[in-house]
Coordinates of C-alpha atoms and ligand atoms in Angstrom, one line a residue:
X1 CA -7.5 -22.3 8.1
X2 CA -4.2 -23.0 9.2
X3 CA -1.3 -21.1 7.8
X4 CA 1.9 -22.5 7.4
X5 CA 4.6 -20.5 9.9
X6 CA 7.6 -20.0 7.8
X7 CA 11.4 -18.8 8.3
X8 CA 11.6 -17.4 5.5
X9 CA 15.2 -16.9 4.9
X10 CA 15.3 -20.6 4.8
X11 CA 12.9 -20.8 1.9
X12 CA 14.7 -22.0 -1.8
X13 CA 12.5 -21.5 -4.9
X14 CA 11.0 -25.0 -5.0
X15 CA 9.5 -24.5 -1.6
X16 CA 8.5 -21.1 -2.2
X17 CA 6.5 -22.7 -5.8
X18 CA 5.0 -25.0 -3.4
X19 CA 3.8 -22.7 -1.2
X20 CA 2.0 -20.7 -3.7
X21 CA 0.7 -23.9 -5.2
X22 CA -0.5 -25.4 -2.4
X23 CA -1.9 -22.0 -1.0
X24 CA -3.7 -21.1 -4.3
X25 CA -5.4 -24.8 -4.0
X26 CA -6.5 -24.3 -0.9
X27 CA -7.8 -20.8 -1.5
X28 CA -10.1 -21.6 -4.4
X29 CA -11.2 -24.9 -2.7
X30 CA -12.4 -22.7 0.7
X31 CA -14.7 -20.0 -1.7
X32 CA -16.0 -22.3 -3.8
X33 CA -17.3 -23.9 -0.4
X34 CA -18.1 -21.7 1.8
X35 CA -18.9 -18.1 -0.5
X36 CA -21.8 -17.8 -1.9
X37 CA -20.5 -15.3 -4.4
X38 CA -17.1 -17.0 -5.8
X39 CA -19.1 -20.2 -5.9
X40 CA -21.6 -18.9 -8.4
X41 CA -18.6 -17.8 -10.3
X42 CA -16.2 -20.4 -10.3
X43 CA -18.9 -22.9 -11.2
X44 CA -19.7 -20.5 -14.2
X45 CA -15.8 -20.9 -15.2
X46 CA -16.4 -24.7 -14.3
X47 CA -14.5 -24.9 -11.4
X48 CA -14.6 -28.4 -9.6
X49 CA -13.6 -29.2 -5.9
X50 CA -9.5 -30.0 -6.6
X51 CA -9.9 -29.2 -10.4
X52 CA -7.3 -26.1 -9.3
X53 CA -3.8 -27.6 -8.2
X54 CA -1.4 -25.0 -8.2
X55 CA -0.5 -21.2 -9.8
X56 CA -0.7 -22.3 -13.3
X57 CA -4.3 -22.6 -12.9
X58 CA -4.9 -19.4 -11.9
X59 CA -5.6 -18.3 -15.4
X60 CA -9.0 -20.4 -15.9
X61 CA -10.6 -18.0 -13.0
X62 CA -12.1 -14.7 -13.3
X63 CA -10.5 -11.7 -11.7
X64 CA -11.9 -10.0 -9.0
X65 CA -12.3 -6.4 -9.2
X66 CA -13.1 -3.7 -6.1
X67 CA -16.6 -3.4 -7.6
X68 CA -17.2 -6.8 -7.4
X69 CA -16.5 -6.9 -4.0
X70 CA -18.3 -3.9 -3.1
X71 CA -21.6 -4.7 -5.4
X72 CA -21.5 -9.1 -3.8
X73 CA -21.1 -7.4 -0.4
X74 CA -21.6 -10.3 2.1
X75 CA -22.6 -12.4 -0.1
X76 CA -18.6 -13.3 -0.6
X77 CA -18.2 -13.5 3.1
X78 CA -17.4 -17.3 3.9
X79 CA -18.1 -17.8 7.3
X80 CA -21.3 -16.8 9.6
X81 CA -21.6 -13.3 11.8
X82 CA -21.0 -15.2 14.5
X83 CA -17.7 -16.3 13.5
X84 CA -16.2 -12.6 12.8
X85 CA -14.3 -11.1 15.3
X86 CA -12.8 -7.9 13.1
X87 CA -14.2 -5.7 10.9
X88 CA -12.1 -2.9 9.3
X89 CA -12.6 -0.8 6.2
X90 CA -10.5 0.1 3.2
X91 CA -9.7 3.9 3.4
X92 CA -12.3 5.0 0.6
X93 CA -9.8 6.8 -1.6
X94 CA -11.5 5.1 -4.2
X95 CA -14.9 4.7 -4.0
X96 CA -17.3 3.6 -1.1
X97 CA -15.3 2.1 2.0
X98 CA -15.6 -1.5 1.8
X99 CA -16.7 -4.1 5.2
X100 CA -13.4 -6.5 5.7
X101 CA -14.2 -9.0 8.4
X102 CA -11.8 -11.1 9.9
X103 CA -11.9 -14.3 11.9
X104 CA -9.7 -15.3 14.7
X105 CA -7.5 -17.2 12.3
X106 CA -7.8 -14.4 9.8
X107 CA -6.2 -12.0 13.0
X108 CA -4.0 -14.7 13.6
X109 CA -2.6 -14.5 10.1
X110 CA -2.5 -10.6 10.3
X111 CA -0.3 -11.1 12.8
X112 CA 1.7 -13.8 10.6
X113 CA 2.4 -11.5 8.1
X114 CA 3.5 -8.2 9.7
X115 CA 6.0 -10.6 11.9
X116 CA 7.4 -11.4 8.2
X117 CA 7.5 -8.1 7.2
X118 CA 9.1 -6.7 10.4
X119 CA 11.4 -9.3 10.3
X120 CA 12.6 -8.2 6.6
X121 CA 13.0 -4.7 7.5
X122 CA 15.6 -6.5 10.3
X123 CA 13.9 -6.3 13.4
X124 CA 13.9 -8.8 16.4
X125 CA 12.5 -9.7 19.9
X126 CA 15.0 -7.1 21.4
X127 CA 13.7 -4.5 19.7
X128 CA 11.4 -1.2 21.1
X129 CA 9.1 -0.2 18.2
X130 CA 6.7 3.0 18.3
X131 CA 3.6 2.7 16.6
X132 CA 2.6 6.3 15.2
X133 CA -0.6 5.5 13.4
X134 CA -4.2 5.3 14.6
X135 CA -5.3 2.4 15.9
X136 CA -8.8 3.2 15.6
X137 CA -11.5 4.8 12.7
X138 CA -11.9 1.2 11.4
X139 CA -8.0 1.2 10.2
X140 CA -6.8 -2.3 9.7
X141 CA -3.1 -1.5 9.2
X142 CA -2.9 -0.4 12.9
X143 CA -4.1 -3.0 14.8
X144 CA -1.7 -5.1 12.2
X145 CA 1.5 -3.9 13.3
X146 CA 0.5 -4.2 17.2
X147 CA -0.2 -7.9 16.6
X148 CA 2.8 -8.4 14.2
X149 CA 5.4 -7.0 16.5
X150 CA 3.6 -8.5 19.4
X151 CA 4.2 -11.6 17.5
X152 CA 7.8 -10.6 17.0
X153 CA 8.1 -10.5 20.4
X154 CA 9.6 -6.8 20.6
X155 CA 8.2 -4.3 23.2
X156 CA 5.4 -1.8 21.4
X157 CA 4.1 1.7 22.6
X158 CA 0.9 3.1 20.7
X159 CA 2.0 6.4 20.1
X160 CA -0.6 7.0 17.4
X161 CA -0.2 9.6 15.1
X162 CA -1.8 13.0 16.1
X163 CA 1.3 14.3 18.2
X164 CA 5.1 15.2 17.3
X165 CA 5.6 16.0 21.2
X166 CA 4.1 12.9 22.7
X167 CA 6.1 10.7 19.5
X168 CA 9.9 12.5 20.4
X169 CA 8.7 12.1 24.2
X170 CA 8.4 8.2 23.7
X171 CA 12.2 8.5 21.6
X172 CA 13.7 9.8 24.4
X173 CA 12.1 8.3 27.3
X174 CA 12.1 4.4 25.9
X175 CA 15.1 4.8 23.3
X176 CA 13.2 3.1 20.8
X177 CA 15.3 1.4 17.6
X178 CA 11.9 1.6 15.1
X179 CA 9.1 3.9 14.3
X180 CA 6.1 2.7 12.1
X181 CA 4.9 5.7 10.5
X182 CA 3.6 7.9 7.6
X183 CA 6.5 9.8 6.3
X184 CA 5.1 13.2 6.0
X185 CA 4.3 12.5 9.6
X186 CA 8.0 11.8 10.4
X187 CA 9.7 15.6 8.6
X188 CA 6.3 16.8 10.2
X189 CA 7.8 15.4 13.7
X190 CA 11.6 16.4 12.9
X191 CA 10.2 19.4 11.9
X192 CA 8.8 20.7 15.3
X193 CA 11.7 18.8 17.4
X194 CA 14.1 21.3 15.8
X195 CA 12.2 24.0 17.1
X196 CA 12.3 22.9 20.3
X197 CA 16.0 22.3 19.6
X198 CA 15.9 18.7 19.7
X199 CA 18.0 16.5 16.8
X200 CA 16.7 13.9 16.2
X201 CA 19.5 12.2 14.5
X202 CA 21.5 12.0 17.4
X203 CA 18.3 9.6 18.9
X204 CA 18.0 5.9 19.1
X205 CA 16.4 5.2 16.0
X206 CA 18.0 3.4 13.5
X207 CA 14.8 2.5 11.3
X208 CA 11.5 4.1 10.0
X209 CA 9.0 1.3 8.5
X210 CA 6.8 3.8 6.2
X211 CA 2.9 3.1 5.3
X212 CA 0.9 5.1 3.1
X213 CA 2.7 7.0 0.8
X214 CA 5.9 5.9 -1.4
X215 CA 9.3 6.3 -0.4
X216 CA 11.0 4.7 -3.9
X217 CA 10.0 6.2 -7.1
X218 CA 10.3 4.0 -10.6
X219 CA 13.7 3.8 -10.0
X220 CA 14.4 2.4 -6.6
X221 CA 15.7 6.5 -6.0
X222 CA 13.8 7.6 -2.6
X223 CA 11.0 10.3 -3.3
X224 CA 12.2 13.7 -2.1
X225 CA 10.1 13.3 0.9
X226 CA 11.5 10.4 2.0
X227 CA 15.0 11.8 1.3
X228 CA 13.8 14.4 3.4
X229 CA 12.9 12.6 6.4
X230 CA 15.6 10.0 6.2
X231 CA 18.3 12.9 6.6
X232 CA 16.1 14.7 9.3
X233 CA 16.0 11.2 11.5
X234 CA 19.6 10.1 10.4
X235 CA 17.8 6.3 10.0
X236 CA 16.9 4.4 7.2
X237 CA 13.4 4.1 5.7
X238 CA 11.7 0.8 4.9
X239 CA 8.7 1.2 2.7
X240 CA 5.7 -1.4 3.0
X241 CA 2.7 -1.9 0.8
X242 CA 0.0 -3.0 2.3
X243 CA -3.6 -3.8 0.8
X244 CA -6.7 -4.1 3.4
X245 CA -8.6 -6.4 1.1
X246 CA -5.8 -8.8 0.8
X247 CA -4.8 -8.6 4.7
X248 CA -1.5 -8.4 3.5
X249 CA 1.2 -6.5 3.0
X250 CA 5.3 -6.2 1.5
X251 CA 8.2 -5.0 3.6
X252 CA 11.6 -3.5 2.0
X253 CA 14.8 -5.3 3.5
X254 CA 17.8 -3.1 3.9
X255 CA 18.8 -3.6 0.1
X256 CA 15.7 -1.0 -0.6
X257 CA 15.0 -3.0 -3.5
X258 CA 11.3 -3.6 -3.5
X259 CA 9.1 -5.2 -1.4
X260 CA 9.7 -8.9 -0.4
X261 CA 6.2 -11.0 -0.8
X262 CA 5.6 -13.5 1.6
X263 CA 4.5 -16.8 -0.4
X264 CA 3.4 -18.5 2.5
X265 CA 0.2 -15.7 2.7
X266 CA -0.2 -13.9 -0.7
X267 CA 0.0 -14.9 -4.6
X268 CA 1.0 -11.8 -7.1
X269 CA 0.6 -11.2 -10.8
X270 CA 1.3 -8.8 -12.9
X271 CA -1.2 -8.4 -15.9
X272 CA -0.8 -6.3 -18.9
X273 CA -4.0 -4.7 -20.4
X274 CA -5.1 -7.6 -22.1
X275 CA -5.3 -9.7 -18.7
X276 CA -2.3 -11.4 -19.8
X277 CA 0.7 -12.0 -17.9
X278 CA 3.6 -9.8 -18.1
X279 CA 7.3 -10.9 -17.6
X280 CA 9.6 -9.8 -14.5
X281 CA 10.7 -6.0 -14.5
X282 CA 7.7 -4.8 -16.5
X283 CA 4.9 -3.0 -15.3
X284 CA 1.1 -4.0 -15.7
X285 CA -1.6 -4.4 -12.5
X286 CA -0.8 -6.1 -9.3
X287 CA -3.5 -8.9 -9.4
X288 CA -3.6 -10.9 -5.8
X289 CA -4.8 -14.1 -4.3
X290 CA -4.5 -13.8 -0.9
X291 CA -3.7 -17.5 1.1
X292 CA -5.2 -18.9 4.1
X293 CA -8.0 -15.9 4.6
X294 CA -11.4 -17.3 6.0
X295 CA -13.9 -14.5 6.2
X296 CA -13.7 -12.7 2.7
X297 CA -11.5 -14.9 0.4
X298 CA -10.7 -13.2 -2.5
X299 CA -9.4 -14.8 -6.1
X300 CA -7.2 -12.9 -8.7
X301 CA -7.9 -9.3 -7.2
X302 CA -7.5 -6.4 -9.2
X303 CA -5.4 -4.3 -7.3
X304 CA -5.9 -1.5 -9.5
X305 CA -2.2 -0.4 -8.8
X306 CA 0.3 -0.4 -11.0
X307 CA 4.0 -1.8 -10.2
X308 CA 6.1 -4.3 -11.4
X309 CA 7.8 -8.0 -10.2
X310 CA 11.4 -7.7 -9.7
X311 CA 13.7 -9.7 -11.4
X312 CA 16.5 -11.7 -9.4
X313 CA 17.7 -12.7 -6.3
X314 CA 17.7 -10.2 -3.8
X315 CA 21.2 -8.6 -1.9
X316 CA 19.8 -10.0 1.3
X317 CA 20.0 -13.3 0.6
X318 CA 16.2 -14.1 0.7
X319 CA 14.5 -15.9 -2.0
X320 CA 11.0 -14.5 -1.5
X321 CA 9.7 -12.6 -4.7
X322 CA 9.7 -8.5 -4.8
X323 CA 7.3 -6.2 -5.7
X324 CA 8.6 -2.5 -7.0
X325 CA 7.5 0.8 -6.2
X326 CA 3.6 1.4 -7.0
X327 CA 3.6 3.9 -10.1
X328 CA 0.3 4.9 -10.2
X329 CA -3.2 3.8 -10.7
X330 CA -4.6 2.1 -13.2
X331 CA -8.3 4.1 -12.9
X332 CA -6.0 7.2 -12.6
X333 CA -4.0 6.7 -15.7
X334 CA -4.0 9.8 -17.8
X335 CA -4.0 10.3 -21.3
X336 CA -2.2 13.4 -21.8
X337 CA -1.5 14.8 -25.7
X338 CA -0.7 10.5 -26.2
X339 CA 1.3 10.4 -23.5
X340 CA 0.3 7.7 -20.4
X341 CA 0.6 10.3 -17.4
X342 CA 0.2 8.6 -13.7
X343 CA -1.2 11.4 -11.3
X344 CA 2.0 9.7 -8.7
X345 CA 4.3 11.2 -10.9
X346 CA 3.2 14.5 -11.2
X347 CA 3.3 14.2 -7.3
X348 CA 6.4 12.9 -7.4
X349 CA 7.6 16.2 -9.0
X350 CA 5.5 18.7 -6.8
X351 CA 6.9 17.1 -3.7
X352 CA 10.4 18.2 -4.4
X353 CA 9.4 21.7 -4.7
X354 CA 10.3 23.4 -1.2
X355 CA 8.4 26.7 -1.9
X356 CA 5.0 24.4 -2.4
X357 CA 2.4 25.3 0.2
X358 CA 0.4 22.4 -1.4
X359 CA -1.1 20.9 -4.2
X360 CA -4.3 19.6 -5.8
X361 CA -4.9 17.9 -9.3
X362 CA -8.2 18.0 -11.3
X363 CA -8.4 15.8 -14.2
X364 CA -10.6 16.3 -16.6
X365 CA -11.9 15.3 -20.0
X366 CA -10.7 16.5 -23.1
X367 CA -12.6 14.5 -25.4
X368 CA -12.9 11.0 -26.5
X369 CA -9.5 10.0 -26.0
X370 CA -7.6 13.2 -24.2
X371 CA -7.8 14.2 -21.2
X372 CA -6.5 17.6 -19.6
X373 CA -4.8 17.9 -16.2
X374 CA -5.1 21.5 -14.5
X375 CA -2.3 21.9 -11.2
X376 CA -4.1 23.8 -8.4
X377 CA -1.4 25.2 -6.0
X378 CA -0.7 27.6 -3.3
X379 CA 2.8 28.8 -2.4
X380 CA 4.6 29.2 1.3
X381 CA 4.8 32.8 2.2
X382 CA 7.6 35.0 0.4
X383 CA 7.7 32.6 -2.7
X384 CA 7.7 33.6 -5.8
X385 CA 5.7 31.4 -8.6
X386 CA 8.2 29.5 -9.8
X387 CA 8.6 28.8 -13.3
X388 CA 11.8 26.1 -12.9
X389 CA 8.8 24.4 -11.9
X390 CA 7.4 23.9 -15.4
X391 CA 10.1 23.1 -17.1
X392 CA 10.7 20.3 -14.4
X393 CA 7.2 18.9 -15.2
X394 CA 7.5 19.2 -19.1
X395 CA 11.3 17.3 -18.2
X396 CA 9.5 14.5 -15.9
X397 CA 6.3 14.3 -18.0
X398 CA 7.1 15.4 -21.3
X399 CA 4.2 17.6 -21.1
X400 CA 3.2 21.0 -19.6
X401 CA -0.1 20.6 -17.2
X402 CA -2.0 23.8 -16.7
X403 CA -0.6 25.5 -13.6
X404 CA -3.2 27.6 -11.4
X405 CA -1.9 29.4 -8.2
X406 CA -4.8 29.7 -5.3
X407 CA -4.9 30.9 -1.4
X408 CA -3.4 27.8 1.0
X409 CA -7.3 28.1 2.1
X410 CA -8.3 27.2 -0.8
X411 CA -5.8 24.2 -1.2
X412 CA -6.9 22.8 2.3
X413 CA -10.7 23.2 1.6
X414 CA -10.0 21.2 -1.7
X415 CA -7.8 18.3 0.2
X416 CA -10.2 17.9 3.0
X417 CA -13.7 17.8 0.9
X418 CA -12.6 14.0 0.2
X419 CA -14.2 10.8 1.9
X420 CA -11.8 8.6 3.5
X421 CA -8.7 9.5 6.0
X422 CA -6.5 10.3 3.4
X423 CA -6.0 14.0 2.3
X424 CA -7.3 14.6 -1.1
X425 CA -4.7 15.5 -3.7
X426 CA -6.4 13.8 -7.2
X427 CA -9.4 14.8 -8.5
X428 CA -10.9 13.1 -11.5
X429 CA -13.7 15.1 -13.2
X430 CA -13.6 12.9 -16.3
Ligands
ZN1 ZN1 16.0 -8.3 0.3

């Protein structure tokens, strides 16, 4: 499929309404011809070649959840082996990894959006960019940013992200503007340039574009982390969501308020608990069609994350529609003495603490509907338990979770017992 190449800052309202439109069209028309699965289910919903014209229509289809794509398997791929030329997985921080195949086209619209999303975070053809995550174990996000800045036109070293001395030798030997990175990877990096008295906010970077963990909280405030290693760089972070399902992904602009979508390449909703839509500014699950995908076309994916749609135009000038900081998970949601308790902001909390070794949460059932939420955590050396830090969680949660201190052993044994290559700091016994 071809995908419309778009400048976005020159997109008004109308032609971002028609890009959605005619991209949702288009989507439903390529499943219900050429996957097996959707087919069987949009002809259940009575789905007709053309019946679907535009957004509006979206709510005669069935959602798509992540165990429906894991339980259809290929039977919702929509093209032949012989036309895949990519296969990545999800990270498996929920469940099995799935299979996400891609087609040339499918690569070439990877590329399409990261090129969009660079170029909202402000970056150009003149730019030097270091990529500090892997670009292997089957990670699809790596491999995006390569092709999107190659598409950009800016000059790209794969620095990966196993070394702080190879990344701060690439800052001062190429004078880089950009870094794509994991924030805890960035303090982890300033961290160990200090100590071989190197600041790093005297360097050439200007920018950090963040993946896989928030930088924003609920309120558009950066999470202490990200505080943390915007100060130790001296250079502002851009935080990105990015879905490997969807092959798509949002980029903050230098306003740091929320994501900008690009219409040309994905369609969000936001549905309350009733599968009904909910206005702009309040929170319910991100719910995506993504446009122009060949290989695994998916229709009304349930996201299972919870943000919201921002309301209003942006300070930056573009049009495009926002998407807020993630707030949680929907499967995570906790029900804490009738209080709705996302396991993010307990993390939010924790990560402020300085004397925190680390952290692990176990959820677990209380009864039919109350659960219990037990704070495993070790402290740095010297630190005393600190008990400012349950009055902060009562203040941020309004209520007390049980706090158990361990060894740091015993911490790293629990975060690294997880499938996936994310370190494991939920764990949901319910
Ligand atoms: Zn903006």
């Amino acid at each position: 499929m071809r995908i419309p190449r778009v400048d976005e800052g020159a997109l008004s309202p109308a032609t971002i309404q028609a890009l959605l439109d005619g991209g949702v069209s288009r989507a439903v028309d390529w499943a219900l011809e050429h996957s097996p699965w959707n087919r069987a289910r949009l002809q259940a919903a009575g789905v007709r070649p053309d019946s679907v014209r535009g957004v509006a229509d979206l709510r005669f289809l069935p959602t798509t959840s992540k165990h429906d794509l894991a339980a259809a398997g290929r039977d919702l791929w929509a093209v032949p082996q012989a036309a895949v030329v990519d296969i990545s997985t999800t990270s498996g921080t929920s469940g099995e990894p799935t299979l996400c195949p891609m087609t040339e086209a499918d690569l070439q619209r990877l590329a399409e959006n990261e090129r969009l999303s660079f170029t909202c975070a402000g970056l150009a053809a003149a730019d030097t960019v270091l990529v500090a995550v892997t670009l292997d174990r089957c990670f699809m996000a790596g491999l995006a940013y390569f092709m999107g800045l190659r598409a950009l036109g800016a000059s790209v070293a794969r620095v990966g992200s196993g070394s702080p001395a190879l990344l701060v030798d690439m800052v001062q030997r190429l004078a880089p503007s950009a870094i794509v990175g994991v924030p805890s990877f960035f303090e982890h990096t300033a961290h160990w340039a200090a100590g071989q008295g190197i600041d790093l906010r005297t360097s050439s970077v200007t920018r950090l574009v963040c993946i896989g963990e928030p930088v924003r909280g609920p309120n558009l405030a950066p999470t202490p982390l990200a505080a943390r290693a915007a100060a130790a760089w001296g250079a502002r972070l851009h935080g990105s969501y990015g879905i490997s399902e969807l092959a798509a992904s949002t980029c903050e602009c230098a306003q740091g308020a929320g994501g900008h979508l690009h219409p040309s390449l994905l369609h969000v909703e936001i549905l309350d608990e009733r599968d009904q839509p909910v206005p702009p500014g309040e929170l319910g699950e991100v719910v995506a069609t993504p446009l122009g995908v060949e290989a695994l076309p998916l229709l009304r994916y349930r996201t299972g994350d919870i943000a919201a749609l921002l309301p209003g135009p942006c300070g930056c000038g573009l049009q495009t529609p926002r998407l807020g900081p993630i707030v949680g998970r929907k499967h995570q949601a906790l029900k804490l003495k009738g209080t709705t308790v996302y396991p993010a902001a307990v993390q939010r909390v924790l990560d402020a603490e300085p004397g925190l070794y680390g952290y692990v949460l176990v959820a677990r059932s209380d009864g039919a509907l109350s659960d219990s939420l037990e704070i495993k955590l070790a402290l740095r050396e010297g630190e005393d338990p600190s008990s400012g830090l349950r009055a902060r969680l009562q203040g941020a949660l309004k209520v007390t979770p049980t706090l158990t201190v361990v060894e740091p052993q015993a911490i790293d044994a629990l975060q690294q017992a997880g499938v996936g290559r994310k370190r494991r700091v939920f764990i949901d016994e319910r």
